[in-house]
CSV table of C-alpha atoms in Angstrom, one decimal:
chain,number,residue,atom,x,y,z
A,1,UNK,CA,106.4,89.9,150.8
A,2,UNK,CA,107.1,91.3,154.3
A,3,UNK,CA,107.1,94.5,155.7
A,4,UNK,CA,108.4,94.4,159.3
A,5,UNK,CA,108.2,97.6,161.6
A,6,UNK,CA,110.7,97.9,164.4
A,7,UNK,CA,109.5,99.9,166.8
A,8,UNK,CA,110.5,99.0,170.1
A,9,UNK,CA,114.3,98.8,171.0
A,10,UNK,CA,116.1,95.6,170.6
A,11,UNK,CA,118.9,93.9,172.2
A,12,UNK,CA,121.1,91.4,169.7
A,13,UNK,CA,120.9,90.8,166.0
A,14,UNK,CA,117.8,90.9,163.7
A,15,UNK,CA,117.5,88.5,160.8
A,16,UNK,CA,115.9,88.6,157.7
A,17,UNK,CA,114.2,85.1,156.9
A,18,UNK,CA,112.2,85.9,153.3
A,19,UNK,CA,113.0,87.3,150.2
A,20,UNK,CA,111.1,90.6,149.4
A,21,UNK,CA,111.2,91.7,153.1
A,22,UNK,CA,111.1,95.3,154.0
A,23,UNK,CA,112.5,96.1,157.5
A,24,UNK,CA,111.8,99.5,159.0
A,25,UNK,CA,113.8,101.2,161.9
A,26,UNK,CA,112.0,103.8,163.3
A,27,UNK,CA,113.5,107.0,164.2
A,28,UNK,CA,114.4,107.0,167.7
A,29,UNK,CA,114.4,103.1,168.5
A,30,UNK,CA,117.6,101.4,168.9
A,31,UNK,CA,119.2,98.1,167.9
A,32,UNK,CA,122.1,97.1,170.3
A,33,UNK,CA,123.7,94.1,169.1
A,34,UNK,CA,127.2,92.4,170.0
A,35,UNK,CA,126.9,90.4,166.6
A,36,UNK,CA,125.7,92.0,163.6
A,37,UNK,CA,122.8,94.6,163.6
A,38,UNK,CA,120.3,93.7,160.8
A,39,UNK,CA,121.3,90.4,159.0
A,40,UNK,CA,120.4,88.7,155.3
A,41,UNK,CA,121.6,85.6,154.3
A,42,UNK,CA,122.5,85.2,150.7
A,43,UNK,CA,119.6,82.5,150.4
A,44,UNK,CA,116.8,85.6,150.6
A,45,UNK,CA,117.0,88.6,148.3
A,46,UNK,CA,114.9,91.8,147.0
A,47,UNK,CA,115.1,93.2,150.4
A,48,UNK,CA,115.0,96.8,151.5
A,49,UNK,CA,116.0,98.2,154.9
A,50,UNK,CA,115.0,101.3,155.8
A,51,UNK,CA,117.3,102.4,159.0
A,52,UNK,CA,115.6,105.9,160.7
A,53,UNK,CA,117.1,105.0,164.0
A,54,UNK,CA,120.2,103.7,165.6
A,55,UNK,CA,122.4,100.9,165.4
A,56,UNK,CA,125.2,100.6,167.6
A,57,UNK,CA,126.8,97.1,167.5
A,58,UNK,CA,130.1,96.2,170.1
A,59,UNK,CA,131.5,92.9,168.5
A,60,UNK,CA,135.2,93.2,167.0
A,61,UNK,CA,133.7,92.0,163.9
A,62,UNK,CA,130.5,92.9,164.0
A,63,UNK,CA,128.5,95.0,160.8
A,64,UNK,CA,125.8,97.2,161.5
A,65,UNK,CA,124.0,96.3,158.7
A,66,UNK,CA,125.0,93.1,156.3
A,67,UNK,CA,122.8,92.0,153.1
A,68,UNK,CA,124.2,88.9,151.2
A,69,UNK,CA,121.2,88.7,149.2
A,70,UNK,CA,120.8,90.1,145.4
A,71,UNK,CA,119.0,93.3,145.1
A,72,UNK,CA,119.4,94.6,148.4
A,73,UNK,CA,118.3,98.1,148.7
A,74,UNK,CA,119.3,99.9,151.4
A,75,UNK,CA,118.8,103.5,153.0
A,76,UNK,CA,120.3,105.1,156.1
A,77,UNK,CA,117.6,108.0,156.9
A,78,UNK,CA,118.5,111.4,158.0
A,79,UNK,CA,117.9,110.4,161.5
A,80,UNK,CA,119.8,107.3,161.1
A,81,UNK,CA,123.0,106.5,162.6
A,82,UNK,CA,125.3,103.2,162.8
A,83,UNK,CA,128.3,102.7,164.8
A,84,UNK,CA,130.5,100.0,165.5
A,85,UNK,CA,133.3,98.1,163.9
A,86,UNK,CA,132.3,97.7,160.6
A,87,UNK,CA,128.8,99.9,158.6
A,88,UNK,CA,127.3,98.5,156.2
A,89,UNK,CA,128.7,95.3,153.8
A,90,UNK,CA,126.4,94.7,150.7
A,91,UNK,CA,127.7,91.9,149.1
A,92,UNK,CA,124.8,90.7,146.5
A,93,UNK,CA,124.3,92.1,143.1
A,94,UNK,CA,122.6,95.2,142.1
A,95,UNK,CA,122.6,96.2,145.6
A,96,UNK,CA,121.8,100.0,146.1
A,97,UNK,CA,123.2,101.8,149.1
A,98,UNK,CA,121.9,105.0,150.1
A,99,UNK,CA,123.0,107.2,152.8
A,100,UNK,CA,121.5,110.5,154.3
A,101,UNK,CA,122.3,110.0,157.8
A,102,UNK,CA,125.4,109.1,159.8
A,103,UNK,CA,128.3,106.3,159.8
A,104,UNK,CA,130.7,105.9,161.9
A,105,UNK,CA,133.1,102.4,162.4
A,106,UNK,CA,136.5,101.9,163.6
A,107,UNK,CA,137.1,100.2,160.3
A,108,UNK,CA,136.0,100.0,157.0
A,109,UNK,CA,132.6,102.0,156.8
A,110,UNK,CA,131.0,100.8,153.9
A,111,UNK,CA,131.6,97.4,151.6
A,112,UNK,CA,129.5,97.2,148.4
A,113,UNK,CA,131.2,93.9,146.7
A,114,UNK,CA,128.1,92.9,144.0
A,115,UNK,CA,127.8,93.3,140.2
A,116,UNK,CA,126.4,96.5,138.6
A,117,UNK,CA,125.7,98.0,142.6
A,118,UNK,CA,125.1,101.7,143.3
A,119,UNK,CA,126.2,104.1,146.4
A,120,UNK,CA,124.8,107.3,147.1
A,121,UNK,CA,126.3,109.5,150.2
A,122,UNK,CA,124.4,112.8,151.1
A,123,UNK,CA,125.1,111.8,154.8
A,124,UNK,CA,128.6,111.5,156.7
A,125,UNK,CA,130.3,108.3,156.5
A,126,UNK,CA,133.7,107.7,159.0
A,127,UNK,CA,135.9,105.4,159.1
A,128,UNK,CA,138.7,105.9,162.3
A,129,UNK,CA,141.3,103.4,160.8
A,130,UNK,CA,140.1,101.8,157.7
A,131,UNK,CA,138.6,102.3,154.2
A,132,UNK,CA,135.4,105.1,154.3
A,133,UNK,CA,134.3,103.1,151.2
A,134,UNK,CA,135.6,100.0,149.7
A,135,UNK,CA,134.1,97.6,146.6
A,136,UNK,CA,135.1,94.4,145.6
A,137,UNK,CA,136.1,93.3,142.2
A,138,UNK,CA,133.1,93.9,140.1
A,139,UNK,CA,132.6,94.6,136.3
A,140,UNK,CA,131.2,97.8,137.1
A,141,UNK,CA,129.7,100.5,139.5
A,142,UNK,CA,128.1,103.9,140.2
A,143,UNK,CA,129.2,105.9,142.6
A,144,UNK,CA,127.5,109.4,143.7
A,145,UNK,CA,128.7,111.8,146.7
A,146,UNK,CA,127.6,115.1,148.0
A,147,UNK,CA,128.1,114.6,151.7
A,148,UNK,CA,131.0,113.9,153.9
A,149,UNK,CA,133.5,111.0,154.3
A,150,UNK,CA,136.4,110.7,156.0
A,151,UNK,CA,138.7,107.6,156.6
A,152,UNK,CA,142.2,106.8,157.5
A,153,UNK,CA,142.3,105.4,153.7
A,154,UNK,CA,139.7,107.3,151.8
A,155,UNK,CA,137.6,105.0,148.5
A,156,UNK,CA,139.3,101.8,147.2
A,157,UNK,CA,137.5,101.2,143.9
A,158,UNK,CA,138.3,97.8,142.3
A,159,UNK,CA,136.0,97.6,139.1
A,160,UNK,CA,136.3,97.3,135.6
A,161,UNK,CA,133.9,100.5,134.6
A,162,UNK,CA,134.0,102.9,137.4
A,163,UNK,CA,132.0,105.6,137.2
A,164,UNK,CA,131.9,108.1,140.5
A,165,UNK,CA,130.7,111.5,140.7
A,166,UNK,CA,131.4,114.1,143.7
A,167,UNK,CA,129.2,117.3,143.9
A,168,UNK,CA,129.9,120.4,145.1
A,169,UNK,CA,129.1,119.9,148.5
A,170,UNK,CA,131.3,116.8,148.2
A,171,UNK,CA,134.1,116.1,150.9
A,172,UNK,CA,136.2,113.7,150.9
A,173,UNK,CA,138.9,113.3,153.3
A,174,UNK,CA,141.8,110.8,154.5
A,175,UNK,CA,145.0,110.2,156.1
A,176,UNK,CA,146.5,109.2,152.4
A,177,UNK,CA,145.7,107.6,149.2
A,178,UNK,CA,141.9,109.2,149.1
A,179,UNK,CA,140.5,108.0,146.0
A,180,UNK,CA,142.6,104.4,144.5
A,181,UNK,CA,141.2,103.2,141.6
A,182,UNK,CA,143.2,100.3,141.2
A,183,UNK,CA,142.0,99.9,137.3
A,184,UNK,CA,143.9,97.0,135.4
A,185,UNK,CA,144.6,97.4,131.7
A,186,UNK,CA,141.2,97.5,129.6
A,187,UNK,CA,139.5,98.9,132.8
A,188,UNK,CA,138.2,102.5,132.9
A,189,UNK,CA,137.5,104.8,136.3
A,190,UNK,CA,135.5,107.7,135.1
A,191,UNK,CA,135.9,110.5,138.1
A,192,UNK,CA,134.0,114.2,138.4
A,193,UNK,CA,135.1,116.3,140.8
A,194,UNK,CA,133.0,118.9,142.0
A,195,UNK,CA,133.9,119.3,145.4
A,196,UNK,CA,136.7,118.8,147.9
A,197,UNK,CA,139.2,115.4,147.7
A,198,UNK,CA,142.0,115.9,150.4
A,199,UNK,CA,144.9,114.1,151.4
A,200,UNK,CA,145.2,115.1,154.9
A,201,UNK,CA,148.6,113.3,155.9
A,202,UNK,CA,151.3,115.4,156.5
A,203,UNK,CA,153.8,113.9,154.1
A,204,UNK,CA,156.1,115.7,151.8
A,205,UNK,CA,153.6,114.1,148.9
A,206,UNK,CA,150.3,113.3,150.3
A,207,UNK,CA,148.3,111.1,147.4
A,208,UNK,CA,144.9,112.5,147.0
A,209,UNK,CA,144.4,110.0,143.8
A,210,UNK,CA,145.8,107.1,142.5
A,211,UNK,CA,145.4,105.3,139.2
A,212,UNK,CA,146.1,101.7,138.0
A,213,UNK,CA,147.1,100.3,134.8
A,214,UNK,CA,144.0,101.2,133.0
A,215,UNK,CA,142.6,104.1,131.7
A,216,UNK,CA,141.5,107.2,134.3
A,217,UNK,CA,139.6,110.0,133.0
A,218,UNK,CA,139.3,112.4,135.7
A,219,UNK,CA,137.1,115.8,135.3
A,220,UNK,CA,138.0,118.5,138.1
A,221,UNK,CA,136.8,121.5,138.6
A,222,UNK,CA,136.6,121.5,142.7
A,223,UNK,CA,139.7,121.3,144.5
A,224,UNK,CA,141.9,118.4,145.5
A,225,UNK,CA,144.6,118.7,147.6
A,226,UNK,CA,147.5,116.5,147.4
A,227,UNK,CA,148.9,114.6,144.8
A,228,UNK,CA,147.1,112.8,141.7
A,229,UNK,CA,148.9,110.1,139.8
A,230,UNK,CA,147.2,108.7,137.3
A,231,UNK,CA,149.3,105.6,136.5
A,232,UNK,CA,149.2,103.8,133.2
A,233,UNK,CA,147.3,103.9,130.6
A,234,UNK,CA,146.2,106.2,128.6
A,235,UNK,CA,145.2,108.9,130.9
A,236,UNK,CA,142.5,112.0,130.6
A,237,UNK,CA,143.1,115.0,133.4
A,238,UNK,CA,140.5,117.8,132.7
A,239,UNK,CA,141.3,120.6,135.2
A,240,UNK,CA,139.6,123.5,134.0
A,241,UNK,CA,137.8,125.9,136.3
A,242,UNK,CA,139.7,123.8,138.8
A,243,UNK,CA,142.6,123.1,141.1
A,244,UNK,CA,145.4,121.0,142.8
A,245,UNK,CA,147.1,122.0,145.7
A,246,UNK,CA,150.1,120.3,147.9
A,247,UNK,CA,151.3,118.4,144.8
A,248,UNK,CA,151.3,117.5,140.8
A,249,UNK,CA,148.8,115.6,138.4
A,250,UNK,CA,151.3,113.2,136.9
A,251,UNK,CA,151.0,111.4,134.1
A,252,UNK,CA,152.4,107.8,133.4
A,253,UNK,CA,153.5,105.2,130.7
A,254,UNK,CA,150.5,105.8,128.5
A,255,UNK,CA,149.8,108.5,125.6
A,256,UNK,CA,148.3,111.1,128.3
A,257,UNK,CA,146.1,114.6,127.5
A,258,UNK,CA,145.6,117.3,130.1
A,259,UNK,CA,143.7,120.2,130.1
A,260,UNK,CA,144.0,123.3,132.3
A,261,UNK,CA,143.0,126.5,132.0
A,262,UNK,CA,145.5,128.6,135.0
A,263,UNK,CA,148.7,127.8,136.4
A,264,UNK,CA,147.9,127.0,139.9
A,265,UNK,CA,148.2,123.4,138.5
A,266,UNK,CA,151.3,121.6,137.8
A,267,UNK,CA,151.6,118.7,135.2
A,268,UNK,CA,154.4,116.3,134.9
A,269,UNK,CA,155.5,113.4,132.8
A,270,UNK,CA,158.8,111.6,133.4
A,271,UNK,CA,160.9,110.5,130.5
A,272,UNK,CA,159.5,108.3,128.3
A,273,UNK,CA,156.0,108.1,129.6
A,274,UNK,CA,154.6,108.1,125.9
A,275,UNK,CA,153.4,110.6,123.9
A,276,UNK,CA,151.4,113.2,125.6
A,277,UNK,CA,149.7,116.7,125.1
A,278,UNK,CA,148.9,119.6,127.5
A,279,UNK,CA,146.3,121.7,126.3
A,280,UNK,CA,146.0,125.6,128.2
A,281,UNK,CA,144.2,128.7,128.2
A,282,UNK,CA,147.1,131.3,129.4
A,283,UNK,CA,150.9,131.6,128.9
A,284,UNK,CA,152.6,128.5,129.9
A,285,UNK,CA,156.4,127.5,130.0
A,286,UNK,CA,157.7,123.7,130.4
A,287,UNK,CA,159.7,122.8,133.3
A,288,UNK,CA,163.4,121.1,132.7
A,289,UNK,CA,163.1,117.8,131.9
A,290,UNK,CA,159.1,117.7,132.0
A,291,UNK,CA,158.2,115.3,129.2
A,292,UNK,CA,155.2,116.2,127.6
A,293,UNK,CA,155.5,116.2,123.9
A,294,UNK,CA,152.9,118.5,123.0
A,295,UNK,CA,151.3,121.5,123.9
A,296,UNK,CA,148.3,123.8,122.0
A,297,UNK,CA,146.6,127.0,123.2
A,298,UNK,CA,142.7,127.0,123.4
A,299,UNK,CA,140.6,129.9,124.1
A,300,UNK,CA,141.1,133.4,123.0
A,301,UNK,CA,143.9,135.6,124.5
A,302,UNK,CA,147.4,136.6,123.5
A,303,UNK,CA,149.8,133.9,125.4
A,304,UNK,CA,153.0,132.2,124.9
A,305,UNK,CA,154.8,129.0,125.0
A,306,UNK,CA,158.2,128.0,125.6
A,307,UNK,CA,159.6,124.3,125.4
A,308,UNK,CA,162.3,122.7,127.2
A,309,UNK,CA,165.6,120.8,126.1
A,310,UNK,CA,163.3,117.9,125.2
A,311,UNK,CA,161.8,117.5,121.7
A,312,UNK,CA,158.5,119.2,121.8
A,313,UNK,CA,155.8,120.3,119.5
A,314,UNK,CA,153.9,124.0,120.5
A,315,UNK,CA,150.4,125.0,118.5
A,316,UNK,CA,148.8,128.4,119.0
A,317,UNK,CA,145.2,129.6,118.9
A,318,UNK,CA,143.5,131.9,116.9
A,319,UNK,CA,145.2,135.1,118.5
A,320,UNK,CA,148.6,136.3,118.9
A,321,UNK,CA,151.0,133.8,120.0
A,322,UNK,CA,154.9,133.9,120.7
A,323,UNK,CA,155.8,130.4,120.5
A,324,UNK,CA,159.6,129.3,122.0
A,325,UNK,CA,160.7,126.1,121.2
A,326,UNK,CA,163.9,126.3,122.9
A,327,UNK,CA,166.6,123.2,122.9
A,328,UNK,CA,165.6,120.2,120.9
A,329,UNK,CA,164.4,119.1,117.5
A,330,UNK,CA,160.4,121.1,117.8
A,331,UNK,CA,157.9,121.8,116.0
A,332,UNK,CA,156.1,125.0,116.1
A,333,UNK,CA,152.4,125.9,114.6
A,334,UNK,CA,151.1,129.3,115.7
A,335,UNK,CA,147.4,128.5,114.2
A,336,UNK,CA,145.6,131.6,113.4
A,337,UNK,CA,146.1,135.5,114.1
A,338,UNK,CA,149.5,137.1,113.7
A,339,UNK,CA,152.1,134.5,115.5
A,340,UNK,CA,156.2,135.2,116.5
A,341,UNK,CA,157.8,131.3,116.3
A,342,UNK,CA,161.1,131.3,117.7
A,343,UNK,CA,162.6,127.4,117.3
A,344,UNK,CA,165.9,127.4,119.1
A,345,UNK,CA,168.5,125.0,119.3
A,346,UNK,CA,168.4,122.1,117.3
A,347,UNK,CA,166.7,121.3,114.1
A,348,UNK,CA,163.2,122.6,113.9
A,349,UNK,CA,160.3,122.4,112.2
A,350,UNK,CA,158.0,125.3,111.5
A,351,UNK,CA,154.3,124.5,109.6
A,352,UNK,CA,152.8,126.3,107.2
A,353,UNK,CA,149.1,125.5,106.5
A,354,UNK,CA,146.6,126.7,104.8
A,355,UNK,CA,144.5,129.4,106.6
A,356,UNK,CA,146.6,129.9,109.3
A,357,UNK,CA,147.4,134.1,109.5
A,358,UNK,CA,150.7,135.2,109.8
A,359,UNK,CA,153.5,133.9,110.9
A,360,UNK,CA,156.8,135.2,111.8
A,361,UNK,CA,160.0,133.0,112.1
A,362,UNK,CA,163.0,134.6,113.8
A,363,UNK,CA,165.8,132.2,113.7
A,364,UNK,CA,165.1,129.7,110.8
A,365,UNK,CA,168.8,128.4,109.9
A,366,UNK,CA,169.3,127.3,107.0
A,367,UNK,CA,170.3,123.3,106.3
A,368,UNK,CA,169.5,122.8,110.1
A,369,UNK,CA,165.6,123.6,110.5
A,370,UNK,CA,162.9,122.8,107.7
A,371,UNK,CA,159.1,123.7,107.0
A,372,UNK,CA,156.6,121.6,107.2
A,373,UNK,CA,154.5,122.1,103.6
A,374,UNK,CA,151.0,121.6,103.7
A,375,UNK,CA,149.5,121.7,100.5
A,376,UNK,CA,146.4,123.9,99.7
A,377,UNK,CA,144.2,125.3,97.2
A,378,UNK,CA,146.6,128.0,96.1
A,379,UNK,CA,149.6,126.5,96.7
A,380,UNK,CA,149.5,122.9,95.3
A,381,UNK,CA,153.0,121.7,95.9
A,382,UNK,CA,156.7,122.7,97.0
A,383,UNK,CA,157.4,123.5,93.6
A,384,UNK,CA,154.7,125.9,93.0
A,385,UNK,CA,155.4,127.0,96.3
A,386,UNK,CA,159.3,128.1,95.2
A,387,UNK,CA,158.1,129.4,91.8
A,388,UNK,CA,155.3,131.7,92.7
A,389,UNK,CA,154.3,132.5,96.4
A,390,UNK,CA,158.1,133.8,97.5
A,391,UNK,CA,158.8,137.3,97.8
A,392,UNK,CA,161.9,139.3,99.3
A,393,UNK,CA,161.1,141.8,101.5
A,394,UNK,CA,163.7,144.1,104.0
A,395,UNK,CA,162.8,141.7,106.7
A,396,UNK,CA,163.5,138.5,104.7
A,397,UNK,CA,161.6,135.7,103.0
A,398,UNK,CA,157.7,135.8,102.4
A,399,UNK,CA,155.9,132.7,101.9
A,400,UNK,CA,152.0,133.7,101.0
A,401,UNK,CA,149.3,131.6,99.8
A,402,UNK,CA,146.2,129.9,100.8
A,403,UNK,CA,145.4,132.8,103.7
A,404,UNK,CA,149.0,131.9,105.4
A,405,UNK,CA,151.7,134.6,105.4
A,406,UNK,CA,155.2,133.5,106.8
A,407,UNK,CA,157.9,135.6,107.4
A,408,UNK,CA,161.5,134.2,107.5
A,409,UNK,CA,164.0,136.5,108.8
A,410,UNK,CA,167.2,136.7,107.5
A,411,UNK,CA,166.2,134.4,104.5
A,412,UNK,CA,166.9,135.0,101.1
A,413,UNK,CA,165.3,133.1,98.1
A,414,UNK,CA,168.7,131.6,96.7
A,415,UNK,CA,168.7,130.1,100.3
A,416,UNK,CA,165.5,127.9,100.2
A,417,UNK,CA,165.4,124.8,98.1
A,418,UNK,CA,163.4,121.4,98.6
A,419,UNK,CA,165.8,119.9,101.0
A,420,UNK,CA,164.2,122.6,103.5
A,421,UNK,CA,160.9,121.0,103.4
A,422,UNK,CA,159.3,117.8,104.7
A,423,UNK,CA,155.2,117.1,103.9
């Protein structure tokens, strides 16, 4: 083992010749290289290189620092600073990269292309007209920033487990495409946003984040600006306490969920992009031709929903809920507290189940909508349901039973038989 102080500044490359080496730049001293700054070949590994000072290298390929060795761990100090075509390139297993200080290249900044490999940014990184932050294709990897990077292409991700976390002092900047995750089917990319991810471009729809094939589950609740597609897959957007700005979180060919809880965020799902669900926590209404099959209230407050011409299925909370279906064949479910369900055109479906309040339907039409008949306690099946828990009142029809009271208006009992219900 090897611990080798550089004090004194240094013109050309240094090489590491053992494995278990430590190499120390001291703050203030400077390597000046046209080849590579500090250099491992893949035949050593275990070493760590501690960079306090500067490293400045002029070749047109040339890395500042370049470990090809396994278990590489490396740390740009506060103090430190690299500049010159390429950063850092880390291409051994469980390499860990650690950055407090500053990068700057005119291409890609940092390249971390081992198995199960770890980055951590508290510094800047810069890239003028590459990557910031690029991996190569690996099972898996952790990624953790809460400084500043900025590149003409943001992070390119290619591995199978991604998991990469952005704090709140997180910013992430680039021209386009700031965070691709590239995931293929089977693969998952994991991504919390606390902080800033912009797409600074200016394009029509700049692409702050894009998704592959596999599975992206993204947590926001910092701001992104500009467009996050998610791809394929089946798809997780959590946007609550959060926002996106200069463009949409859309969804793709998988069965997607999303979650917000304001409308400063718009979600869309072209047609036939599986089955997904939007969940909110305030009054929402679907855009024209916006495919998502399925939307619920969360939280407590006293919204409303409204559908589209597509087929869509609306749930309620435990408040007071006015739910619109509008055109299409929908189902409606105000959950708990007393509920308004107003289906539309087209044949719909309105739920009763056990323990759900009260619900009032306005335009049930007879021998085109139905109920949907869960059973209960009180009410065991439809034909108990016809026999005992109906009651005509001025309004119309009153189903009771199990804690559920549902009001059909305009309904008389001679109108309601079993061809009304599905279970």
């Amino acid at each position: 083992m090897t611990t080798v102080h550089i004090k004194n500044d240094l013109t050309g490359q240094f090489n590491i010749e053992a494995s278990d080496s430590t190499v120390i730049l001291h703050k203030g001293v400077t390597i000046d290289s046209a080849a590579n700054g500090v250099d491992e070949a893949a035949t050593f590994s275990g070493s760590t290189i501690v960079i306090a000072g500067n490293i400045t290298t002029s070749g047109l390929f040339s890395t500042g620092i370049r470990s090809r060795g396994a278990g590489a761990d490396i740390t740009v100090a506060e103090t430190g600073r690299l500049s010159g075509a390429y950063g850092i390139t880390a291409t051994g297993d469980n390499a860990l990269v650690v950055n407090e200080g500053r990068i700057v290249s005119e291409n890609r900044a940092i390249l971390i292309n081992g198995e199960d490999s770890r980055f951590i940014n508290h510094g800047t990184t810069v890239s003028h007209s590459g990557a910031a932050f690029e991996t190569g294709q690996v099972a898996s990897f952790a990624f953790l920033n809460d400084g500043r990077m900025v590149g003409k292409t943001g992070l390119d991700f290619h591995a199978g487990d991604l998991k990469a976390v952005f704090g709140e002092d997180s910013v992430v900047k680039a021209g386009n495409h700031t965070i691709v995750t590239n995931t293929a089917d089977g693969d998952t990319a994991r991504i919390v946003n606390h902080g800033t991810l912009a797409a600074t471009v200016e394009d029509t729809f700049p692409e702050a984040i894009v998704g592959g094939a596999g599975s992206e589950n993204i947590r926001n609740d910092g701001l992104i600006r500009g467009q996050v597609i998610l791809g394929d897959g089946a798809d997780r957007y959590d946007g609550r306490g959060g926002r996106v700005t200069d463009g949409v979180v859309e969804g793709g060919a998988g069965n997607d969920q999303f979650y917000l809880s304001d409308g400063g965020t718009r979600v869309v799902e072209g047609i036939g992009g599986g089955y997904d669900r939007l969940t909110v926590s305030f009054s929402y209404k679907l855009e024209a031709f916006n495919e998502i099959e399925e939307i619920r209230l969360a939280g407590r407050g006293d919204f409303r929903l409204t559908g589209n011409m597509q087929n869509n299925y609306l749930v309620g909370n435990a408040s007071d809920n006015r739910l619109f279906g509008g055109d299409g064949q929908d189902g409606l479910f105000g959950g708990k507290g007393d509920d308004i369900l107003t289906g539309g055109a087209g044949g719909d479906g309105f739920y009763f189940k056990p323990h759900a309040g009260r619900e009032t339907v306005t335009d049930f039409t007879d021998g085109e909508d139905f109920l949907v008949f869960v059973p209960g306690k009180d009410i065991t099946d439809m034909q108990d349901l016809l026999d005992h828990h109906l009651k005509q009142t001025h309004g119309g029809l009153l189903i009771s039973g199990d804690g559920t009271e549902m009001l059909l208006k305009g309904m008389h009992k001679a109108d309601l038989g079993f061809d009304d219900f599905i279970t």
